[in-house]
Coordinates of C-alpha atoms in Angstrom, one line a residue:
Chain A
M1 CA 0.0 0.0 0.0
K2 CA 2.7 2.4 1.1
N3 CA 4.8 1.4 -1.9
R4 CA 2.0 2.1 -4.3
D5 CA 1.4 5.5 -2.8
F6 CA 5.0 6.3 -3.2
I7 CA 5.0 5.4 -6.9
L8 CA 1.8 7.3 -7.5
I9 CA 3.1 10.4 -5.8
T10 CA 6.4 10.2 -7.7
I11 CA 4.5 9.9 -11.0
L12 CA 2.2 12.8 -10.2
S13 CA 5.0 15.0 -9.0
L14 CA 6.8 14.4 -12.3
L15 CA 3.7 15.2 -14.3
A16 CA 3.0 18.3 -12.2
F17 CA 6.6 19.4 -12.8
L18 CA 6.3 18.8 -16.5
Y19 CA 3.2 20.9 -16.7
L20 CA 4.1 23.6 -14.2
F21 CA 7.7 24.2 -15.1
P22 CA 7.0 26.0 -18.5
I23 CA 4.7 28.3 -16.7
Y24 CA 7.3 29.0 -14.0
W25 CA 9.9 29.6 -16.7
T26 CA 7.6 32.0 -18.6
V27 CA 7.0 34.0 -15.4
I28 CA 10.7 34.3 -14.4
T29 CA 11.7 35.1 -18.0
S30 CA 9.2 37.9 -18.0
L31 CA 10.9 39.3 -14.9
K32 CA 14.5 39.1 -16.3
P33 CA 16.3 41.7 -18.3
N34 CA 17.0 40.5 -21.8
S35 CA 20.6 39.9 -21.0
Q36 CA 19.8 37.3 -18.4
V37 CA 17.4 35.2 -20.5
F38 CA 20.1 32.9 -22.0
T39 CA 22.7 32.7 -19.3
N40 CA 24.8 29.6 -18.9
P41 CA 24.2 27.9 -16.4
P42 CA 20.5 28.9 -16.6
M43 CA 19.1 31.1 -13.9
F44 CA 16.2 29.5 -12.2
Y45 CA 15.2 32.7 -10.4
P46 CA 15.9 36.2 -11.6
S47 CA 18.8 37.8 -9.7
S48 CA 17.6 41.3 -10.3
P49 CA 13.9 41.1 -11.1
T50 CA 12.5 43.9 -13.3
L51 CA 9.0 44.9 -14.5
T52 CA 10.4 46.6 -17.7
N53 CA 9.0 43.9 -19.9
Y54 CA 5.5 44.7 -18.7
Y55 CA 5.5 48.5 -19.3
Q56 CA 8.5 49.5 -21.4
S57 CA 7.4 51.1 -24.6
G58 CA 9.1 51.6 -27.9
S59 CA 10.8 49.1 -30.2
A60 CA 14.3 47.8 -29.6
A61 CA 16.5 45.1 -31.0
G62 CA 14.5 45.0 -34.2
A63 CA 11.4 43.3 -32.8
V64 CA 8.1 44.7 -33.8
A65 CA 6.7 44.5 -30.3
Q66 CA 8.6 45.1 -27.2
S67 CA 6.5 44.9 -24.0
A68 CA 3.1 43.8 -22.7
T69 CA 1.8 47.3 -22.7
G70 CA 0.8 47.1 -26.4
A71 CA -1.3 44.0 -25.8
L72 CA -4.5 45.8 -24.8
P73 CA -6.4 46.0 -28.1
Y74 CA -5.4 42.4 -28.8
I75 CA -6.7 41.3 -25.4
V76 CA -10.0 43.2 -26.0
T77 CA -10.3 41.3 -29.3
S78 CA -9.5 37.9 -27.7
F79 CA -12.0 38.6 -24.9
V80 CA -14.9 39.7 -27.0
V81 CA -14.4 37.0 -29.5
A82 CA -14.1 34.2 -26.9
A83 CA -16.9 35.6 -24.7
V84 CA -19.4 36.0 -27.5
T85 CA -18.5 32.8 -29.2
S86 CA -18.6 30.6 -26.1
F87 CA -21.9 32.2 -25.0
L88 CA -23.6 31.7 -28.4
S89 CA -22.4 28.2 -28.9
T90 CA -23.3 27.1 -25.4
F91 CA -26.7 28.7 -24.9
L92 CA -28.0 29.4 -28.4
I93 CA -26.8 26.3 -30.2
G94 CA -25.4 23.7 -27.9
A95 CA -28.0 23.6 -25.2
P96 CA -31.1 23.6 -27.5
S97 CA -29.6 21.1 -29.9
A98 CA -28.4 18.8 -27.1
Y99 CA -31.8 18.9 -25.4
A100 CA -33.7 18.3 -28.6
L101 CA -31.4 15.4 -29.5
V102 CA -31.8 13.8 -26.0
R103 CA -35.6 14.2 -25.7
H104 CA -37.1 14.4 -29.1
V105 CA -35.0 12.7 -31.8
R106 CA -34.9 9.1 -32.8
G107 CA -31.5 7.7 -33.8
K108 CA -29.9 10.4 -31.6
L109 CA -26.9 8.1 -31.0
W110 CA -26.0 8.3 -34.7
I111 CA -26.4 12.1 -34.8
A112 CA -24.3 12.4 -31.7
R113 CA -21.6 10.2 -33.3
L114 CA -21.7 12.4 -36.4
I115 CA -21.2 15.4 -34.2
L116 CA -18.3 13.8 -32.4
F117 CA -16.8 13.0 -35.8
T118 CA -16.8 16.6 -36.8
I119 CA -15.1 17.5 -33.6
M120 CA -12.3 15.1 -34.4
I121 CA -11.4 16.6 -37.8
P122 CA -8.1 18.4 -37.3
E123 CA -8.6 22.1 -37.5
I124 CA -5.7 22.7 -39.9
V125 CA -7.5 20.7 -42.6
L126 CA -10.2 23.4 -42.9
V127 CA -8.0 26.5 -42.8
V128 CA -8.0 27.0 -46.5
P129 CA -11.7 26.5 -47.1
F130 CA -12.5 28.8 -44.1
F131 CA -10.1 31.4 -45.5
N132 CA -11.9 31.3 -48.8
I133 CA -15.3 31.6 -47.3
I134 CA -14.4 34.4 -45.0
T135 CA -12.6 36.3 -47.8
H136 CA -15.6 35.9 -50.2
A137 CA -17.9 37.1 -47.4
G138 CA -15.8 40.2 -47.1
L139 CA -15.2 39.5 -43.4
L140 CA -11.5 39.1 -43.4
N141 CA -9.8 41.0 -40.6
T142 CA -13.0 41.4 -38.5
W143 CA -14.3 40.0 -35.2
W144 CA -17.0 38.3 -37.3
A145 CA -14.4 36.2 -39.1
L146 CA -13.2 34.7 -35.8
M147 CA -16.5 34.4 -34.2
L148 CA -18.2 32.6 -37.1
T149 CA -15.2 30.3 -37.5
Y150 CA -15.0 29.5 -33.8
I151 CA -18.7 28.9 -33.4
S152 CA -18.4 26.3 -36.1
F153 CA -15.9 24.5 -33.9
T154 CA -17.4 25.1 -30.5
A155 CA -21.0 24.5 -31.3
P156 CA -20.6 20.8 -32.0
F157 CA -18.3 20.5 -29.0
S158 CA -20.9 22.1 -26.8
T159 CA -23.7 20.0 -28.1
W160 CA -21.6 16.8 -27.5
I161 CA -20.8 17.7 -23.9
L162 CA -24.4 18.9 -23.1
I163 CA -25.9 15.7 -24.5
G164 CA -24.3 13.9 -21.6
F165 CA -25.7 16.3 -19.1
F166 CA -29.2 16.4 -20.5
S167 CA -29.5 12.7 -20.6
R168 CA -28.9 12.7 -16.9
V169 CA -31.9 14.9 -16.2
P170 CA -34.6 12.5 -15.0
K171 CA -37.4 12.5 -17.6
V172 CA -39.9 12.2 -14.8
I173 CA -39.2 15.8 -13.7
E174 CA -40.1 17.0 -17.1
E175 CA -43.2 14.9 -17.1
A176 CA -44.1 16.4 -13.7
A177 CA -43.8 19.9 -15.2
E178 CA -45.9 18.7 -18.2
M179 CA -48.6 17.6 -15.8
D180 CA -48.3 20.9 -13.9
G181 CA -49.2 22.6 -17.1
M182 CA -45.9 23.9 -18.4
P183 CA -45.6 24.4 -22.2
A184 CA -42.7 22.5 -23.8
F185 CA -40.4 25.4 -24.2
Q186 CA -40.8 26.6 -20.6
I187 CA -40.0 23.1 -19.4
F188 CA -36.7 23.3 -21.3
Q189 CA -36.0 26.9 -20.2
K190 CA -37.2 26.8 -16.6
I191 CA -36.6 23.2 -15.6
S192 CA -34.2 21.2 -17.7
L193 CA -31.8 24.1 -18.4
R194 CA -31.6 24.8 -14.7
L195 CA -30.8 21.2 -13.9
V196 CA -27.7 21.2 -16.1
T197 CA -26.2 24.4 -14.7
A198 CA -23.0 22.7 -13.9
G199 CA -22.7 21.4 -17.4
L200 CA -23.5 24.8 -18.9
I201 CA -20.8 26.4 -16.8
A202 CA -18.3 23.7 -17.7
T203 CA -19.1 24.1 -21.4
L204 CA -18.9 27.8 -21.3
V205 CA -15.5 27.8 -19.6
L206 CA -14.1 25.1 -21.9
N207 CA -15.3 27.0 -25.0
F208 CA -13.9 30.3 -23.7
V209 CA -10.5 28.7 -23.1
N210 CA -10.5 27.0 -26.5
C211 CA -11.3 30.3 -28.3
W212 CA -8.9 32.2 -26.1
N213 CA -6.0 29.9 -26.9
E214 CA -6.7 29.5 -30.6
F215 CA -3.9 30.7 -32.8
L216 CA -4.0 29.2 -36.3
Y217 CA -7.3 30.7 -37.5
A218 CA -6.6 34.0 -35.7
L219 CA -3.3 34.3 -37.5
V220 CA -4.7 33.4 -41.0
L221 CA -8.0 35.4 -40.8
T222 CA -6.7 38.7 -39.3
L223 CA -4.1 41.1 -40.4
T224 CA -4.2 44.2 -38.2
P225 CA -4.9 44.9 -34.5
Y226 CA -8.2 46.1 -33.4
N227 CA -8.6 49.9 -33.3
F228 CA -10.9 51.6 -30.9
G229 CA -12.1 54.1 -33.5
F230 CA -15.4 54.1 -35.2
P231 CA -16.1 52.0 -37.1
P232 CA -13.8 49.6 -35.3
Y233 CA -11.4 47.7 -37.5
G234 CA -9.0 44.8 -37.2
A235 CA -9.2 41.7 -35.2
Q236 CA -5.8 40.3 -34.2
T237 CA -5.9 38.4 -30.9
S238 CA -3.4 38.3 -28.1
Q239 CA -2.1 35.0 -29.3
V240 CA -1.2 36.6 -32.6
Y241 CA 0.3 39.6 -30.8
I242 CA 2.6 37.1 -28.9
S243 CA 3.8 35.8 -32.2
S244 CA 4.8 39.3 -33.3
F245 CA 7.6 39.2 -30.8
I246 CA 9.3 36.7 -33.0
V247 CA 10.7 38.1 -36.2
V248 CA 12.6 35.6 -38.3
E249 CA 16.3 36.3 -38.8
R250 CA 16.2 39.1 -36.2
S251 CA 16.3 39.0 -32.5
V252 CA 13.4 38.1 -30.3
A253 CA 12.3 40.2 -27.4
W254 CA 12.0 37.2 -25.1
G255 CA 11.2 39.2 -22.0
G256 CA 8.3 41.1 -23.6
L257 CA 7.1 37.8 -25.2
A258 CA 7.1 36.1 -21.8
A259 CA 5.4 39.1 -20.1
T260 CA 2.6 39.1 -22.7
G261 CA 2.4 35.4 -22.3
V262 CA 1.8 35.8 -18.6
V263 CA -0.8 38.5 -19.2
T264 CA -2.6 36.3 -21.7
M265 CA -2.4 33.3 -19.4
L266 CA -4.0 35.1 -16.5
P267 CA -7.7 35.2 -17.5
V268 CA -7.6 31.5 -18.4
L269 CA -5.8 30.6 -15.2
I270 CA -8.3 32.5 -13.1
L271 CA -11.2 30.9 -14.9
G272 CA -9.7 27.5 -14.5
L273 CA -9.1 27.9 -10.8
F274 CA -12.5 29.4 -10.2
F275 CA -14.5 26.9 -12.1
E276 CA -12.2 23.9 -11.6
R277 CA -15.0 21.8 -10.0
Y278 CA -17.3 22.3 -13.1
I279 CA -14.6 21.7 -15.6
R280 CA -13.7 18.4 -13.9
V281 CA -17.3 17.4 -13.9
G282 CA -17.7 18.4 -17.6
A283 CA -14.6 16.5 -18.7
T284 CA -15.8 13.3 -17.0
L285 CA -19.5 13.5 -17.6
G286 CA -19.7 14.6 -21.1
S287 CA -20.6 11.5 -23.0
V288 CA -23.6 9.8 -24.5
K289 CA -25.2 6.9 -22.7
G290 CA -25.7 4.0 -25.1
Chain B
M1 CA -71.5 10.6 -12.3
E2 CA -68.6 9.1 -14.1
K3 CA -65.4 11.0 -14.2
V4 CA -63.0 8.8 -16.2
R5 CA -64.0 6.3 -18.8
L6 CA -61.6 4.0 -20.6
E7 CA -62.9 2.2 -23.7
G8 CA -60.8 -0.6 -25.2
V9 CA -57.6 1.1 -24.1
T10 CA -54.6 -0.6 -25.6
K11 CA -50.9 0.4 -25.6
L12 CA -48.1 -1.3 -27.6
F13 CA -44.5 -0.6 -27.2
G14 CA -43.1 -1.8 -30.5
S15 CA -44.7 -5.2 -30.9
V16 CA -45.2 -5.7 -27.1
T17 CA -48.7 -5.2 -25.8
V18 CA -48.4 -3.6 -22.4
V19 CA -52.0 -2.6 -21.9
S20 CA -54.6 -4.7 -23.6
D21 CA -58.2 -3.7 -24.2
V22 CA -58.9 -2.1 -20.8
N23 CA -62.4 -0.9 -20.1
M24 CA -62.9 1.0 -16.9
Q25 CA -65.2 3.6 -15.4
V26 CA -64.2 5.7 -12.4
Q27 CA -67.0 7.5 -10.7
N28 CA -66.9 11.0 -9.3
G29 CA -65.2 11.0 -5.9
E30 CA -64.1 7.4 -6.2
F31 CA -60.8 6.2 -4.8
R32 CA -59.8 3.6 -7.4
V33 CA -56.7 1.5 -6.8
I34 CA -55.1 -0.4 -9.6
V35 CA -53.1 -3.2 -8.1
G36 CA -50.9 -5.7 -9.9
P37 CA -47.4 -7.2 -10.0
S38 CA -44.6 -5.3 -11.7
G39 CA -44.8 -5.5 -15.4
S40 CA -48.6 -5.8 -15.3
G41 CA -49.0 -2.5 -17.2
K42 CA -50.6 -0.6 -14.4
T43 CA -48.2 2.4 -14.5
T44 CA -48.6 2.6 -18.3
L45 CA -52.3 2.6 -17.9
L46 CA -52.0 5.5 -15.4
R47 CA -49.7 7.4 -17.8
L48 CA -52.2 6.9 -20.6
I49 CA -54.9 8.5 -18.5
A50 CA -52.4 11.3 -17.7
G51 CA -51.6 11.8 -21.4
L52 CA -47.9 11.1 -20.9
E53 CA -48.3 8.1 -23.3
K54 CA -50.1 8.0 -26.6
L55 CA -52.9 5.5 -27.0
S56 CA -52.4 2.7 -29.5
K57 CA -56.1 1.9 -29.6
G58 CA -59.2 2.9 -27.7
H59 CA -60.6 6.0 -26.2
I60 CA -60.3 7.9 -22.9
Y61 CA -63.0 10.3 -21.6
I62 CA -62.6 12.6 -18.7
N63 CA -65.8 14.3 -17.5
G64 CA -67.5 12.9 -20.6
K65 CA -65.0 14.7 -22.9
L66 CA -62.9 12.7 -25.3
V67 CA -59.2 13.5 -24.4
D68 CA -57.3 11.1 -26.7
D69 CA -55.5 13.9 -28.4
I70 CA -55.5 16.5 -25.6
P71 CA -52.0 17.1 -24.1
P72 CA -51.5 16.4 -20.3
K73 CA -51.5 20.1 -19.5
D74 CA -55.0 20.6 -20.8
R75 CA -56.5 17.6 -19.1
N76 CA -56.6 19.2 -15.7
I77 CA -55.2 16.1 -14.1
A78 CA -52.6 16.1 -11.4
M79 CA -50.1 13.3 -10.9
V80 CA -47.8 12.2 -8.1
F81 CA -44.8 10.2 -9.2
Q82 CA -43.1 7.4 -7.4
N83 CA -40.0 9.4 -6.7
Y84 CA -42.0 12.6 -6.3
A85 CA -40.2 14.4 -9.2
L86 CA -39.9 17.7 -7.3
Y87 CA -38.0 20.5 -9.0
P88 CA -34.7 20.4 -7.1
H89 CA -33.7 24.0 -8.0
L90 CA -36.9 25.5 -6.6
S91 CA -38.0 26.0 -3.0
V92 CA -40.9 23.9 -1.6
E93 CA -43.0 27.0 -1.9
Q94 CA -42.2 27.5 -5.5
N95 CA -42.6 23.8 -6.2
I96 CA -46.2 23.9 -4.9
G97 CA -47.0 27.2 -6.5
L98 CA -45.7 26.3 -9.9
P99 CA -48.9 24.8 -11.3
L100 CA -50.7 28.0 -10.4
K101 CA -48.0 30.3 -11.6
V102 CA -48.1 28.5 -15.0
R103 CA -51.8 29.1 -15.1
K104 CA -51.2 32.8 -14.5
M105 CA -52.9 33.1 -11.2
P106 CA -52.3 36.4 -9.4
P107 CA -49.4 36.1 -6.9
H108 CA -51.4 36.9 -3.8
E109 CA -53.9 34.1 -4.7
I110 CA -51.0 31.7 -5.3
D111 CA -49.6 32.6 -1.9
R112 CA -52.9 31.9 -0.2
A113 CA -53.5 28.6 -2.0
V114 CA -50.0 27.4 -1.2
K115 CA -50.5 28.4 2.4
D116 CA -53.8 26.6 2.7
I117 CA -52.6 23.3 1.1
S118 CA -49.4 23.4 3.2
E119 CA -51.4 23.7 6.4
L120 CA -53.6 20.8 5.3
L121 CA -50.5 18.7 4.8
H122 CA -48.5 20.0 7.7
I123 CA -45.6 21.3 5.7
S124 CA -45.9 25.0 6.3
H125 CA -42.5 25.0 8.1
L126 CA -40.8 23.7 5.0
L127 CA -41.8 26.3 2.5
K128 CA -38.5 28.1 2.3
K129 CA -36.4 24.9 2.0
K130 CA -35.2 23.2 -1.1
P131 CA -36.6 19.7 -1.7
G132 CA -33.1 18.2 -1.1
Q133 CA -33.1 19.6 2.4
T134 CA -36.2 17.7 3.4
S135 CA -36.8 14.1 4.3
G136 CA -38.5 11.5 2.1
G137 CA -41.8 11.7 4.0
E138 CA -41.8 15.5 3.7
Q139 CA -40.9 15.4 0.0
Q140 CA -43.8 13.0 -0.5
R141 CA -46.2 15.5 1.1
V142 CA -44.8 18.3 -0.9
A143 CA -45.5 16.3 -4.1
L144 CA -49.1 15.8 -2.9
A145 CA -49.4 19.5 -2.2
R146 CA -48.1 20.4 -5.6
A147 CA -50.6 18.0 -7.2
L148 CA -53.6 19.1 -5.1
V149 CA -53.1 22.8 -4.9
R150 CA -55.0 23.5 -8.2
S151 CA -57.9 21.2 -7.4
P152 CA -57.6 18.9 -10.4
E153 CA -60.4 16.9 -11.9
V154 CA -58.6 13.7 -11.4
F155 CA -55.7 12.9 -9.1
L156 CA -53.3 10.2 -10.3
L157 CA -50.8 8.5 -8.0
D158 CA -48.1 6.2 -9.2
E159 CA -46.8 4.1 -6.3
P160 CA -46.4 7.2 -4.1
L161 CA -45.8 5.3 -0.9
S162 CA -43.2 2.7 -2.1
N163 CA -40.2 4.9 -1.3
L164 CA -41.2 5.4 2.3
D165 CA -40.2 3.2 5.2
A166 CA -42.8 1.0 6.8
K167 CA -43.8 3.4 9.6
L168 CA -44.1 6.4 7.3
R169 CA -46.0 4.4 4.8
V170 CA -48.8 3.6 7.2
E171 CA -48.9 7.2 8.3
A172 CA -49.0 8.5 4.7
R173 CA -51.7 5.9 3.9
G174 CA -54.0 7.4 6.6
L175 CA -53.2 10.9 5.4
L176 CA -54.0 10.1 1.8
K177 CA -57.3 8.4 2.7
R178 CA -58.3 11.4 4.9
L179 CA -57.3 13.9 2.2
Q180 CA -59.2 12.1 -0.5
K181 CA -62.4 12.1 1.5
E182 CA -62.0 15.7 2.7
L183 CA -61.3 17.0 -0.8
D184 CA -63.7 14.6 -2.4
I185 CA -61.4 14.2 -5.3
T186 CA -61.6 11.4 -7.9
T187 CA -58.4 9.4 -7.5
V188 CA -56.6 6.7 -9.4
F189 CA -53.9 5.1 -7.4
V190 CA -51.4 2.5 -8.7
T191 CA -49.6 0.1 -6.5
H192 CA -48.1 -3.4 -6.3
D193 CA -48.9 -3.6 -2.6
Q194 CA -52.2 -5.5 -2.1
S195 CA -52.5 -4.4 1.5
E196 CA -52.3 -0.7 0.3
A197 CA -55.0 -1.5 -2.2
L198 CA -57.3 -3.0 0.3
S199 CA -56.9 -0.3 2.9
L200 CA -57.2 2.7 0.6
A201 CA -59.6 1.8 -2.2
S202 CA -63.3 2.3 -2.6
V203 CA -62.9 0.2 -5.8
V204 CA -60.0 -2.1 -6.5
S205 CA -59.0 -3.2 -10.0
V206 CA -56.6 -6.1 -10.2
M207 CA -54.3 -6.0 -13.2
N208 CA -52.1 -8.7 -14.7
G209 CA -50.5 -9.1 -18.1
G210 CA -51.9 -5.7 -19.3
R211 CA -55.5 -6.7 -18.6
I212 CA -57.9 -5.8 -15.8
I213 CA -58.6 -9.2 -14.2
E214 CA -61.5 -7.9 -12.1
S215 CA -62.7 -4.8 -10.3
G216 CA -64.8 -4.5 -7.2
D217 CA -65.0 -3.2 -3.7
P218 CA -62.0 -4.4 -1.6
Q219 CA -64.0 -6.7 0.7
R220 CA -65.6 -8.5 -2.2
I221 CA -62.3 -8.8 -4.0
Y222 CA -60.8 -10.4 -0.9
S223 CA -63.7 -12.6 0.1
F224 CA -65.0 -13.7 -3.3
P225 CA -62.2 -13.4 -5.8
Q226 CA -63.6 -14.1 -9.3
H227 CA -60.3 -15.3 -10.6
L228 CA -57.5 -17.4 -9.3
F229 CA -55.0 -14.7 -10.0
T230 CA -56.9 -12.3 -7.7
A231 CA -57.2 -15.0 -5.1
T232 CA -53.5 -15.6 -4.9
F233 CA -52.4 -12.0 -5.5
I234 CA -54.6 -10.3 -2.9
G235 CA -54.0 -11.4 0.7
S236 CA -50.8 -12.0 2.6
P237 CA -49.8 -14.8 3.0
P238 CA -51.4 -15.8 -0.3
M239 CA -54.3 -18.2 -0.6
N240 CA -53.3 -21.9 -0.6
V241 CA -54.2 -23.6 -3.9
I242 CA -54.3 -27.3 -4.8
E243 CA -55.3 -29.0 -8.0
G244 CA -57.7 -31.9 -8.0
T245 CA -60.8 -33.5 -9.4
I246 CA -64.5 -33.4 -8.5
T247 CA -65.9 -36.8 -7.4
E248 CA -69.4 -37.8 -6.3
E249 CA -70.3 -40.4 -3.8
G250 CA -73.8 -41.0 -2.6
G251 CA -75.1 -37.7 -3.8
K252 CA -72.3 -35.8 -2.0
K253 CA -69.7 -33.9 -3.9
F254 CA -66.0 -34.1 -3.0
F255 CA -62.8 -32.5 -4.0
S256 CA -60.1 -35.1 -4.4
C257 CA -56.5 -35.3 -5.2
E258 CA -53.9 -38.1 -4.5
S259 CA -53.8 -37.6 -0.8
L260 CA -56.8 -35.5 0.1
K261 CA -60.5 -35.8 -0.1
L262 CA -62.6 -32.8 1.0
R263 CA -66.4 -32.5 1.2
I264 CA -67.6 -29.5 -0.7
A265 CA -71.0 -27.9 -0.6
N266 CA -73.5 -29.4 -3.0
I267 CA -74.6 -26.0 -4.3
Y268 CA -71.4 -25.8 -6.4
N269 CA -72.4 -26.2 -10.1
V270 CA -69.7 -28.9 -10.8
R271 CA -69.9 -32.3 -12.3
S272 CA -68.0 -35.5 -11.4
G273 CA -64.6 -35.8 -13.1
Q274 CA -64.2 -32.1 -13.6
K275 CA -60.7 -30.8 -13.0
V276 CA -60.7 -27.9 -10.6
K277 CA -58.4 -25.8 -8.4
L278 CA -59.2 -25.4 -4.8
G279 CA -58.2 -22.4 -2.7
I280 CA -58.4 -21.7 1.0
R281 CA -57.1 -18.6 2.8
P282 CA -54.5 -19.3 5.5
E283 CA -56.7 -17.8 8.2
D284 CA -59.6 -20.0 7.2
V285 CA -57.8 -23.3 7.8
R286 CA -58.8 -24.7 11.3
L287 CA -56.2 -26.3 13.5
E288 CA -58.8 -28.9 14.5
G289 CA -60.5 -31.6 12.4
D290 CA -60.1 -35.0 11.0
L291 CA -57.0 -34.6 8.9
Q292 CA -53.5 -35.1 10.2
A293 CA -50.7 -32.8 9.0
K294 CA -47.1 -32.3 9.9
V295 CA -45.6 -29.0 10.9
T296 CA -42.7 -28.0 8.7
V297 CA -42.1 -24.3 9.6
F298 CA -43.5 -22.2 12.5
E299 CA -43.2 -18.4 12.2
P300 CA -44.5 -16.4 15.1
M301 CA -45.6 -12.9 13.9
G302 CA -46.6 -11.2 17.1
S303 CA -50.4 -11.3 17.3
T304 CA -50.6 -14.1 14.8
A305 CA -48.4 -17.0 13.7
L306 CA -47.8 -18.7 10.4
V307 CA -47.7 -22.5 10.4
T308 CA -46.5 -24.3 7.3
L309 CA -48.0 -27.7 7.2
N310 CA -47.4 -30.8 5.0
L311 CA -50.6 -32.6 4.3
G312 CA -50.0 -35.7 2.2
G313 CA -47.3 -34.0 0.1
H314 CA -49.1 -30.6 -0.2
E315 CA -47.7 -27.6 1.6
F316 CA -50.3 -25.4 3.3
V317 CA -49.8 -22.1 5.2
V318 CA -52.1 -21.6 8.1
Q319 CA -52.5 -18.3 10.0
T320 CA -53.4 -18.8 13.6
T321 CA -54.2 -16.5 16.4
S322 CA -54.3 -19.3 19.0
G323 CA -51.0 -18.4 20.6
I324 CA -50.0 -22.1 20.7
N325 CA -46.4 -22.7 19.7
F326 CA -45.5 -25.5 17.4
D327 CA -42.2 -27.2 16.5
A328 CA -41.2 -28.6 13.2
G329 CA -42.2 -32.2 13.1
D330 CA -45.2 -31.8 15.3
M331 CA -48.4 -33.5 14.1
V332 CA -51.5 -31.4 14.1
S333 CA -55.1 -32.0 13.1
V334 CA -56.5 -29.6 10.5
G335 CA -59.9 -28.9 9.1
F336 CA -61.1 -27.1 6.0
P337 CA -64.5 -25.5 6.6
S338 CA -66.5 -26.0 3.4
H339 CA -67.9 -22.5 3.5
A340 CA -64.3 -21.1 3.2
L341 CA -63.3 -23.1 0.1
H342 CA -62.9 -21.3 -3.2
L343 CA -63.3 -23.4 -6.4
F344 CA -61.9 -22.3 -9.7
N345 CA -62.0 -24.1 -13.0
E346 CA -58.8 -25.0 -14.9
E347 CA -58.7 -21.5 -16.6
G348 CA -58.8 -19.9 -13.1
T349 CA -62.3 -18.6 -13.2
R350 CA -64.4 -18.9 -10.1
L351 CA -67.0 -21.7 -10.2
P352 CA -70.5 -20.5 -9.5
F353 CA -72.7 -21.9 -6.8

């Protein structure tokens, strides 16, 4: 027993180290002056921590971007796109489709499998078609480009997860509501939807994180940062901004890159810590009962 | 006046007939109990009346109005489910008030109705709690309150007592019977528990294999079962049954099997050589008489005791109030009073006098 515990703890510690070390490294790099980033032997804690990487402005060493200060418009874009997308695909598409599938459709298992199948298609396969569609629709370089694309990925995912939750709502509670005189839509809205609150939160958070972290489509479909003018224009996300620290054949502002990375990581980390319970439930429950 | 009428009601799930050609009339104010073993189709029948299942064949009338295609919400029927089906996210007060809120009753009237019914069911102190914070017995009363608050035409109950422990169940039974009388509400109650059926019903319908075997007032069902199924299903311990043949000797009729010969009343309309089944209730067997039997099991039950006897290879259960203790292996004399014998033909139908 003791032996097994020891092995388990060792494995878990190794895994935790594997996952947490890059985060730690990003944080300390963001606090180092550029000269200390590549020292040999490596510095595992900054000897003279500095916040320059977070607020310093201007462009040095040839990199386009220098510090985290410039990240604001990109973060606004990331936030709006992720929030709107996750909200729409969870509540407007995922929940109603999952509910309808669970309660009212025959052969739901096959439809559910088809949905799962679309989730499993690698995203990169569809980059070119999406680029074509978005270009022809004249939406390139707008929030719409990202929101529409992301919804097409998050909606099936939401539906899939919520099918699992809705099929755990006892049918008899809905029948009771039917007997009590509730119209069908109200039963969905006021009873069933309330009973899958945990699932909705989990789905919402997972969608938000997925959109927030998305890089490939954001890079391909957007060219300029969001501007606060009217009409607003541009739709690069913070993930794209991070990549702008890297300029091929020139130097990379590692400190600024790490600082922006930390800033970009924060919302997701906070969400994760705050809703950890729901995400865990969502990850383990979201499946269709045969 | 008749409140609910079923005409040839049939329900198939796929190719399986669950409810088969049921005809039934429930009078206004009647407490009808449908009793049967699990899988007999009783719950499906109740759900058909509620409108939660679609009819495959037949018609249902409520208050003389055809309701075959009317959805549950417009039938003005209330139903209490086996596991109560309370809304876990709403308070007890909101649970009870919901049927009225859905019907757009003004809030102050809802409050009053909820208050009244809660007092009647002694749950006023629970109103602010969530169902999950109350006990099983309390949840059950909340479910009753939610069903009764809007004075439905018909009150349906699907095994509402089966999730309660023995003591609460007896309590709830009394409450239900009192409520039903006080509110004078037409009730259809489904159960697998024959004692519940006998104690609650004004009319019992015995169901098996999707069919109503027979209906009648509880005393009649118990004392003069028209069918062998009813005879063995109603009553605990069940009626003793043996198969045999009718014989006649010197103008007297007898029931005979390999080891047993019993005089039966001449008034039975049976002929010599007819194969029959003979039933006798455990409490009707006398522990005195001219037959000798061996005790195999003795079970004291407090005020009564069950004695299992072996009589020429047949096992009999006798219920006695005599207070005498027996041991396995004891020999006792037993008698079968002819007035307590029930005769059924081979198909299980009661033989007439």
